């Protein structure tokens, strides 16, 4: 009798968990991140990383990430989001043409990225990098 009740309980709990997983759908998926550009910056390196939205697979957020060499690996120092969350389009941004400009200019990074194939590239962003590897925020 107890074994039968236990089996029913397991079946009910399993059904509820499967239902919740189906409802969560894409929102429960892991965020896909793709590095789209990189530049050396003295003892640091700066990357541009696109993060696909969990609620709309055509949307993305774009981050500049600074790393500093620590022993034998790169250690993240700072992360700066360009624009609002989900303000970029995933497919143009991660295409081979997605990075329009990404280079060093003195103590700054000049970065421009593809908004859409028809709209072209975003206006260049000029982001200062502090000597300690952190982005200067205004």
C-alpha angles and dihedrals in degrees: 000000000000091000090054092049090048092052091050090050091051091049093050093047091047091050092050092049092049090049091051091049091051091050092049089051115151093000089070092053120108116260112257112224125189128186107226103175142012136187132181114238108185108278089355136064126208123210133187112221128189117208116198115228117252092214100044119026091204093058128078143179120225124217134185109213126193121206131187126203111251115180104310100339141058115255121203112244104174143353126207124187115217110219124337126324111282092009095130133065113247100215100048091041094052096041120106087259093048096103111064098170130003116155145123121263110181107297094347141076119229109208133177126168137191111267096183132332090252097042093043126204128354119247110275115269117213111207121184119219119211115224090249090064098258124123116248108239120203 
